[in-house]
Short mmCIF file of C-alpha atoms and ligand atoms in Angstrom, two decimals:
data_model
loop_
_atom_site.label_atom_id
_atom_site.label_comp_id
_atom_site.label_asym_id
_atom_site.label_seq_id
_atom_site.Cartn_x
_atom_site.Cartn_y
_atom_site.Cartn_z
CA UNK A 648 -22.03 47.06 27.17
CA UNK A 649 -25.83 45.65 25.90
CA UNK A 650 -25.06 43.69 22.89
CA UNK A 651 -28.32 42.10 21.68
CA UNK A 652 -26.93 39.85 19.20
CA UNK A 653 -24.06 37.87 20.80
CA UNK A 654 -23.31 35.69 18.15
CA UNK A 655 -21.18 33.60 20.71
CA UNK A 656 -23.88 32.67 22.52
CA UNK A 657 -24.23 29.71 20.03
CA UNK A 658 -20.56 28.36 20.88
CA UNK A 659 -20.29 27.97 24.27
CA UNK A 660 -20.70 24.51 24.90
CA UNK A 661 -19.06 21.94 22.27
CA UNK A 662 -23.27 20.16 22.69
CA UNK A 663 -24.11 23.64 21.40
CA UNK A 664 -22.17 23.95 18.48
CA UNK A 665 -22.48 19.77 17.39
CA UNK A 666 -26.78 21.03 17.65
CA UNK A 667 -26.21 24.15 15.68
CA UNK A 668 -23.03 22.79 13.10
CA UNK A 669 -24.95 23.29 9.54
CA UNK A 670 -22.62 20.82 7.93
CA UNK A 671 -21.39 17.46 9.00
CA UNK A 672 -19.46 14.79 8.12
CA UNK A 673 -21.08 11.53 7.31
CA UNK A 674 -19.03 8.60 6.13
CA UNK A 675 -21.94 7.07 3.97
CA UNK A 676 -21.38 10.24 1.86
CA UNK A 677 -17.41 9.64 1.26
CA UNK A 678 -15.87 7.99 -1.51
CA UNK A 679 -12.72 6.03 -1.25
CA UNK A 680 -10.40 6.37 -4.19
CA UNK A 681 -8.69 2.60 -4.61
CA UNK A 682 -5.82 1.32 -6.90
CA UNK A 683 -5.78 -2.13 -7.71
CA UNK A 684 -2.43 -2.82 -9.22
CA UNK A 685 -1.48 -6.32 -11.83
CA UNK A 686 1.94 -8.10 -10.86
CA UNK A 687 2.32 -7.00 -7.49
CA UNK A 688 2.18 -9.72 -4.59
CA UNK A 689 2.28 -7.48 -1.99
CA UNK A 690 0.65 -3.96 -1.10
CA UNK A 691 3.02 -0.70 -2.42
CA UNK A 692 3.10 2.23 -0.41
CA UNK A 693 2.95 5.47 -2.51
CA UNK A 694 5.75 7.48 -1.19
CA UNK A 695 3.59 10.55 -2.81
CA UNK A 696 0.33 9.66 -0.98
CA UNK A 697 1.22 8.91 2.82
CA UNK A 698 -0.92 6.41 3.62
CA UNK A 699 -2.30 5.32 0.36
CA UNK A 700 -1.31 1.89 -1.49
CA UNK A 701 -1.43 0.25 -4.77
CA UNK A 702 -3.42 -2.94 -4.22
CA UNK A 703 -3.16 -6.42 -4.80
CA UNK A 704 -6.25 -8.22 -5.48
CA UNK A 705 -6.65 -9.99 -2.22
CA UNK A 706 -5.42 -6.72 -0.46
CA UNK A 707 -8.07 -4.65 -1.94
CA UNK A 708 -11.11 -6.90 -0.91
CA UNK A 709 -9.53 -6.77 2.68
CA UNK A 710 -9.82 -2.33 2.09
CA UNK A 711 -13.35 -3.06 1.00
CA UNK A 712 -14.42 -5.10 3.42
CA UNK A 713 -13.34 -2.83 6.26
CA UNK A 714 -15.34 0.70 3.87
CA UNK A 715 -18.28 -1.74 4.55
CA UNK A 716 -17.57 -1.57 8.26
CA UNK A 717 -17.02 1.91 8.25
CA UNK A 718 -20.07 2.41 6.49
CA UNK A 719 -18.65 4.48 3.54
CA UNK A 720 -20.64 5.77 0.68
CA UNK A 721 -18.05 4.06 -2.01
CA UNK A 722 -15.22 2.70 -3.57
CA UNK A 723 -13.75 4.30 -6.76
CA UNK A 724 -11.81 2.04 -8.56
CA UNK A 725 -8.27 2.74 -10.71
CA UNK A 726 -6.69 -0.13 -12.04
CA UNK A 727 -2.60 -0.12 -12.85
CA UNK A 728 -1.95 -2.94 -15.64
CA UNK A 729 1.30 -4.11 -15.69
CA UNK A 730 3.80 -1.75 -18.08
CA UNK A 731 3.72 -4.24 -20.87
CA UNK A 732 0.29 -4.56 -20.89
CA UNK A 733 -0.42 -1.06 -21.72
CA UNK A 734 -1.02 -0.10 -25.23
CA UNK A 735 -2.07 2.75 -27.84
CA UNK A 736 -5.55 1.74 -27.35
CA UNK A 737 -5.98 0.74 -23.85
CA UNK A 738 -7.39 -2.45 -24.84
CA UNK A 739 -6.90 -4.16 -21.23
CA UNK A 740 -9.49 -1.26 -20.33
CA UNK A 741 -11.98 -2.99 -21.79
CA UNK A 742 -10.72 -6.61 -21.77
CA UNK A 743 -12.75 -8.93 -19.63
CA UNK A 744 -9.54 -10.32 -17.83
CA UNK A 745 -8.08 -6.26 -17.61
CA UNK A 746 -6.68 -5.81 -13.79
CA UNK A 747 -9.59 -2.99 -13.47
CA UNK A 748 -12.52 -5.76 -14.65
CA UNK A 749 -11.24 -8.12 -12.89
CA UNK A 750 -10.83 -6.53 -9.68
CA UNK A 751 -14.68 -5.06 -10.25
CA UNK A 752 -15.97 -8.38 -10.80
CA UNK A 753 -14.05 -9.86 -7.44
CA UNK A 754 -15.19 -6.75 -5.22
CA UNK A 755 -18.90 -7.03 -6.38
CA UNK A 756 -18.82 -11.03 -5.24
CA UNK A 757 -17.37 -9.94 -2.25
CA UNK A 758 -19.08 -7.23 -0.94
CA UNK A 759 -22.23 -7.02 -3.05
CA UNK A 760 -24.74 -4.12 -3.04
CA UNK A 761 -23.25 -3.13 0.94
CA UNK A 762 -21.16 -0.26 -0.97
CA UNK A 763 -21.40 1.25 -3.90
CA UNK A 764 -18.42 0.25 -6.48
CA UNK A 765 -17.43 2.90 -9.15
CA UNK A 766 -15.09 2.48 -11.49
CA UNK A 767 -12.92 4.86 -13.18
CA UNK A 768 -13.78 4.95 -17.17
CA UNK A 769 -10.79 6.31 -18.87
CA UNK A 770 -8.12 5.15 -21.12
CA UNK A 771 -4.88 6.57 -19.65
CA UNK A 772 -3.79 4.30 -17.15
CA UNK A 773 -4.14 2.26 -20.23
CA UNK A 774 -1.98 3.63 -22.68
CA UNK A 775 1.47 3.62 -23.48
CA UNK A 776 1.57 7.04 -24.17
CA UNK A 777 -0.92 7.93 -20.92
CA UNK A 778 -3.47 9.96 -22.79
CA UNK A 779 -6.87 9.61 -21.89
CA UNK A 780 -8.15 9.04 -25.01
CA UNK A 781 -6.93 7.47 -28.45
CA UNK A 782 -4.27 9.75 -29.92
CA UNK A 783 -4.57 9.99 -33.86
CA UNK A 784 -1.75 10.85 -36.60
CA UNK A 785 -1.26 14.39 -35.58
CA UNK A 786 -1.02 13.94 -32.22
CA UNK A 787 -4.64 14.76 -30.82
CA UNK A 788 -6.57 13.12 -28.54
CA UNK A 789 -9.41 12.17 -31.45
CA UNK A 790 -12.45 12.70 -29.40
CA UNK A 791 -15.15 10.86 -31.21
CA UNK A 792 -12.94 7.73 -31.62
CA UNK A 793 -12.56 7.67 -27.69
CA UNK A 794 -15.51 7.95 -26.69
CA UNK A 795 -16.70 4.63 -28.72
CA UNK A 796 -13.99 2.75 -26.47
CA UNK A 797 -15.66 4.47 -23.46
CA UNK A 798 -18.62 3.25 -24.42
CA UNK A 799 -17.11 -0.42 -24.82
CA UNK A 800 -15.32 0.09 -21.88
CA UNK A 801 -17.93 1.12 -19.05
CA UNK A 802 -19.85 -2.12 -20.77
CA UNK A 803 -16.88 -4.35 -19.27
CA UNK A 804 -17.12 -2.36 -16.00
CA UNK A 805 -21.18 -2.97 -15.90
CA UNK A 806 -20.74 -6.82 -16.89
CA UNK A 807 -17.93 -7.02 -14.45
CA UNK A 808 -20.09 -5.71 -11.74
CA UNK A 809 -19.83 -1.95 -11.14
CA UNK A 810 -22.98 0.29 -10.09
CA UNK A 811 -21.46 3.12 -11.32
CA UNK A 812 -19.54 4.28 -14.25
CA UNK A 813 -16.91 6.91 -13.84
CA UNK A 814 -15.96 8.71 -17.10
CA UNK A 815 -12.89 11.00 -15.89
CA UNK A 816 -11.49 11.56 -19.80
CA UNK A 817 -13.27 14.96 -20.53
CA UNK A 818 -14.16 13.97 -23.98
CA UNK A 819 -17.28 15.65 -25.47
CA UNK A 820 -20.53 13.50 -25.71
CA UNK A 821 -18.90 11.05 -23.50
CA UNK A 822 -21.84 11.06 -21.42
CA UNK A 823 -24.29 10.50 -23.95
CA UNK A 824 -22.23 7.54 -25.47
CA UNK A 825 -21.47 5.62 -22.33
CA UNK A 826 -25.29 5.84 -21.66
CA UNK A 827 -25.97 4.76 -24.92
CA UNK A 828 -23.53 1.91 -24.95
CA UNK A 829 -24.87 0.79 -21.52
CA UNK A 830 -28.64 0.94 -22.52
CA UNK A 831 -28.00 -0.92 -25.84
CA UNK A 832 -26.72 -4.08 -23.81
CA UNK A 833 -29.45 -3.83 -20.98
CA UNK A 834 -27.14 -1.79 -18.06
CA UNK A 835 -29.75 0.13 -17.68
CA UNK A 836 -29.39 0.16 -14.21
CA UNK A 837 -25.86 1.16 -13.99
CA UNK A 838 -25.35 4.59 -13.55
CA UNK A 839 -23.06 7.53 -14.37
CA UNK A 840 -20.63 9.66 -11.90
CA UNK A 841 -19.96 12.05 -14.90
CA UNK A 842 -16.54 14.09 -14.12
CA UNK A 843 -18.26 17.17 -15.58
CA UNK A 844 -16.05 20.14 -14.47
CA UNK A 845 -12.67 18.76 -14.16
CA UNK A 846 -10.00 21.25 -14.50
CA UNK A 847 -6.42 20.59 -15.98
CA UNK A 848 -4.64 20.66 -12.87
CA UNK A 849 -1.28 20.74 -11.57
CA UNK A 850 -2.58 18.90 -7.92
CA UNK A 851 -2.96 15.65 -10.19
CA UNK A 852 0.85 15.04 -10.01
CA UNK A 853 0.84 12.49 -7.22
CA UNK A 854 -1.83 10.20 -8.62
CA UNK A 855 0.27 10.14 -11.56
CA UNK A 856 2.78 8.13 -9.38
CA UNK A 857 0.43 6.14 -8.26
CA UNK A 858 -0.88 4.44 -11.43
CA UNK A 859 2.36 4.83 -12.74
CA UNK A 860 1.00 7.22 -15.49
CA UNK A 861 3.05 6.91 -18.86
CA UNK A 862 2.13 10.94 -19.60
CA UNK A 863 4.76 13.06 -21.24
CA UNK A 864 3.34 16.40 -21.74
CA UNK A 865 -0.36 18.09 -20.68
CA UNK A 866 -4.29 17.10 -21.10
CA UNK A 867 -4.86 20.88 -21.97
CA UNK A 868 -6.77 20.00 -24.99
CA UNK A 869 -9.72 18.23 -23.09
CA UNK A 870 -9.39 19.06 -19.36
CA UNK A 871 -10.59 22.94 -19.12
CA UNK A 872 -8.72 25.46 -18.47
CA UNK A 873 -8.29 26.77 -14.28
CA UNK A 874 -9.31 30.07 -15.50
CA UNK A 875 -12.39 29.12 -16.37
CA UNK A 876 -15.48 29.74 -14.30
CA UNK A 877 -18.78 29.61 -16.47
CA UNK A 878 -17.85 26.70 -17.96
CA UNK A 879 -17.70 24.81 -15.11
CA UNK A 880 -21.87 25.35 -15.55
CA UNK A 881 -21.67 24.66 -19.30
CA UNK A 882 -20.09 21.23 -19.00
CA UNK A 883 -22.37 20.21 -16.28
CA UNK A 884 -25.40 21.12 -17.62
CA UNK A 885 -24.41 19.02 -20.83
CA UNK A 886 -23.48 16.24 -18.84
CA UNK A 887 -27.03 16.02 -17.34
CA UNK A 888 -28.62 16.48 -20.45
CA UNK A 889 -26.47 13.54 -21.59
CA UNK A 890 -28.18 11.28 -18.87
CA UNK A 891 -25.21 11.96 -16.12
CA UNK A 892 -26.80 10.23 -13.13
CA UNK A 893 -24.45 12.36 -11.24
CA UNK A 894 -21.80 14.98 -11.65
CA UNK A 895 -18.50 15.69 -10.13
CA UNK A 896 -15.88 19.11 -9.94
CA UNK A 897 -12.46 18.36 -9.62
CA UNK A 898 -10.34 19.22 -7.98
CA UNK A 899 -12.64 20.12 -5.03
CA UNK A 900 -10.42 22.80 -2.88
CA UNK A 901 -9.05 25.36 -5.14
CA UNK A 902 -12.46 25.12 -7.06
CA UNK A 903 -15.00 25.69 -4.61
CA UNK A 904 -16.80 28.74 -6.39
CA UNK A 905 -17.50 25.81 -9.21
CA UNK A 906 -18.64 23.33 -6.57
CA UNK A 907 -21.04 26.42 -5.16
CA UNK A 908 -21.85 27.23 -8.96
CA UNK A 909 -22.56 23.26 -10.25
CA UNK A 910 -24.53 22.63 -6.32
CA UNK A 911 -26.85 25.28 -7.05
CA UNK A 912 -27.89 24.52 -10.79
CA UNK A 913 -27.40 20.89 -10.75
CA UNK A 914 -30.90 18.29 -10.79
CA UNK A 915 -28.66 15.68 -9.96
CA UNK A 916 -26.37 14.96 -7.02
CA UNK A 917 -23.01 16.58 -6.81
CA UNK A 918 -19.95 15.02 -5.94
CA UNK A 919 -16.49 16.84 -5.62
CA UNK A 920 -13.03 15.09 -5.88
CA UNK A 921 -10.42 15.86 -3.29
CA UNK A 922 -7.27 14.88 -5.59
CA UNK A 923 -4.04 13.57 -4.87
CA UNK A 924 -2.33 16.92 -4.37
CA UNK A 925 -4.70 18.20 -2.61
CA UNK A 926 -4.38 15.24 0.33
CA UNK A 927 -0.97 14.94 -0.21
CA UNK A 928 0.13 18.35 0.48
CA UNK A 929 -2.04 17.89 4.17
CA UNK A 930 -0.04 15.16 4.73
CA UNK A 931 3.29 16.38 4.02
CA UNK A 932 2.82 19.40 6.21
CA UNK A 933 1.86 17.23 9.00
CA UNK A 934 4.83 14.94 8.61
CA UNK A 935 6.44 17.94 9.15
CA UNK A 936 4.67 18.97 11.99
CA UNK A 937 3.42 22.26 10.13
CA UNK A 938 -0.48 21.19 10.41
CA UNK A 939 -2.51 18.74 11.90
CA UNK A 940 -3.08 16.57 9.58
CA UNK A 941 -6.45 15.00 11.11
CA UNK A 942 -8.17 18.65 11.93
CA UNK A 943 -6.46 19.89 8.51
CA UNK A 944 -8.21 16.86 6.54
CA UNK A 945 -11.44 17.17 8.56
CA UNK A 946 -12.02 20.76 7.63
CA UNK A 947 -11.27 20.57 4.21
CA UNK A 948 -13.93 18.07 3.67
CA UNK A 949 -15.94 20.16 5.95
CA UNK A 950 -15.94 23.02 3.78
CA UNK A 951 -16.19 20.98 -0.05
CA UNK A 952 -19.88 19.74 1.55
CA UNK A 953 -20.34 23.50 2.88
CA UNK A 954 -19.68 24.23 -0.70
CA UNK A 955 -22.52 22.53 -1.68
CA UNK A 956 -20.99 19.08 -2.49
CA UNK A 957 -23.33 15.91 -1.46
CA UNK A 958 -20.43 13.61 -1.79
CA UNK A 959 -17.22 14.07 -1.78
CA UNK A 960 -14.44 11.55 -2.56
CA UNK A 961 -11.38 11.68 -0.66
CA UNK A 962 -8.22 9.51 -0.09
CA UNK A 963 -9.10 10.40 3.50
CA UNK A 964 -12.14 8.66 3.28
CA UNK A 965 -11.37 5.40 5.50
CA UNK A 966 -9.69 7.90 8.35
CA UNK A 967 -12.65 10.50 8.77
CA UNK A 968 -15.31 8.40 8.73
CA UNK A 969 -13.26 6.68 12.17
CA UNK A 970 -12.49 9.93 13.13
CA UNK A 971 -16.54 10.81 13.01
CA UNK A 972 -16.80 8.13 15.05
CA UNK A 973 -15.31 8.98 18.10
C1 LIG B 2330 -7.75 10.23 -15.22
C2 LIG B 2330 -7.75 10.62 -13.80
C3 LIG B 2330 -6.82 11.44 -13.13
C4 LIG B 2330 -7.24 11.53 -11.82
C5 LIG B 2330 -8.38 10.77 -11.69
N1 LIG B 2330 -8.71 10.24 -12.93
C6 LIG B 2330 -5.56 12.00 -13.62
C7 LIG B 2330 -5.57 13.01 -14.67
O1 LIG B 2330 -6.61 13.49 -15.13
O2 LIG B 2330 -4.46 13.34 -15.08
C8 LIG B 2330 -6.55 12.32 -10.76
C9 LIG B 2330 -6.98 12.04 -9.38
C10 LIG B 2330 -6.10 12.59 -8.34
O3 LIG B 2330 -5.17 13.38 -8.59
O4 LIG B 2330 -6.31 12.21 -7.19
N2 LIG B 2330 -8.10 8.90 -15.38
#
């Protein structure tokens, strides 16, 4: 049989495929997702997130120190105030001596400019009643009113050391507010991962755990709706108008026709978030022996950057990029 094109040709050696692989995994382009937690003395294992912890404050600088070694792109910060410091406004959000500011302002003396420390700019692991935003008299997440304390807050991030600002709360004109806010006390330096397309999504459940989130019913009023396709483009093409220094789709796996949609119209650099569920539900399966969880976890980062992602943040992170190095 003459077969001119013998599309196999190109996979015969593993030095073959590594010079012909279109995508690849570089740690420098990962994100670590990190929780710092108040009151804890010792590191908690998240019994929902194999492998992930809720950090003490000296535990976390050890975590960053070592993404320096393994030359990762970034950390992304969550902070988990103790329960009775949480309250309708999130006020230790913005609070200078807030777990989140304070563990900012620690991981910038320790590690510097070597990494890139984000920080996550939303109320709800904040609030007593776990909303993202400030919830007025009838019950609704007032939007406007929000996004003045995310302005106040990603000021307390920038003064307590972050590069980047996070804002994960889905609020319209959030953007444009935060950059605002910065700009008006001379961040102007500090930039903005803008969670543009972030869906309302059921794979959030075991990050909920994990800052001990205080929600009782849905974000369906500001996170957008699964079903939803074009707006994934809408929302990210206000965020860069806004001054979003870059954007973000989340979750990153179910919603890769967004990250292909948002990679090919974006002007900025596009990040995708690999949420809880989504790394959780690799792990599980290989605790059971179902999957392998290293090949499983490789791929699926594998394809998010196929996608069209440049960055991609992952609770993998700190295992791929030693995995990329063997
Ligand atoms: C909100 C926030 C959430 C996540 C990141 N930022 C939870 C939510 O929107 O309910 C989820 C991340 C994950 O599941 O890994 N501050």
């Amino acid at each position: 049989m003459t077969a001119y094109y013998r599309p196999r040709r190109l996979r015969t050696t593993p030095a073959m495929r590594r010079m012909v692989a279109q995508t690849r995994i570089n740690p420098a382009q990962l994100v670590l997702p990190v929780f710092v937690a108040e009151g804890i003395t010792s590191p908690v294992a998240l019994t929902s997130m194999p492998g992930v912890q809720r950090h003490t404050m000296d535990s976390l600088v050890k975590l960053a120190h070592e993404a320096v070694i393994q030359g990762l792109g970034g950390l992304m910060v969550f902070g988990v105030p103790a329960e009775d410091n949480k309250d309708d406004l999130g006020t230790q959000a913005y609070a200078e001596q807030g777990i989140l500011n304070q563990a900012l302002a620690r991981l910038r003396a320790e590690v510097g400019d070597e990494i890139v420390i984000m920080a996550d700019t939303c109320l709800d692991e904040f609030t007593t009643h776990g909303h993202c935003g400030i919830v007025n008299r009838s019950g609704h997440v007032d939007n406007d009113a929000t996004c003045d304390l995310y302005a106040k807050q990603a000021v307390a991030q920038a003064r307590a050391g972050a590069h980047m600002v996070g804002p994960s709360g889905m609020m319209d004109g959030q953007v444009a507010a935060i950059r605002q806010g910065l700009d008006d006390e001379g961040f102007t330096d500090v930039g903005i991962l803008a969670y543009s397309a972030k869906y309302a999504s059921a794979f959030y459940g075991p990050f909920r755990e994990a800052v001990s989130c205080s929600l009782s019913g849905d974000r369906r009023t500001y996170q957008m709706d699964p079903a939803n396709r074009r707006e994934g483009s809408f929302e990210t093409e206000l965020d860069i108008a806004e001054g979003a220094d870059m954007v973000m789709v989340k979750p990153a796996g179910y919603y890769l026709d967004i990250v292909a949609d948002v990679a090919g119209l974006s002007s900025v650099p596009v990040a995708a978030y690999q949420v809880s569920g989504e790394y959780s539900m690799i792990q599980a399966a290989g605790e059971r022996g179902w999957i392998d969880t290293e090949a499983a976890l490789k791929e699926s980062v594998l394809c998010i950057l196929r996608a069209g992602a440049d960055v991609v943040l992952t609770y993998g992170a700190m295992d791929l990029a030693k995995e990329m190095k063997k």
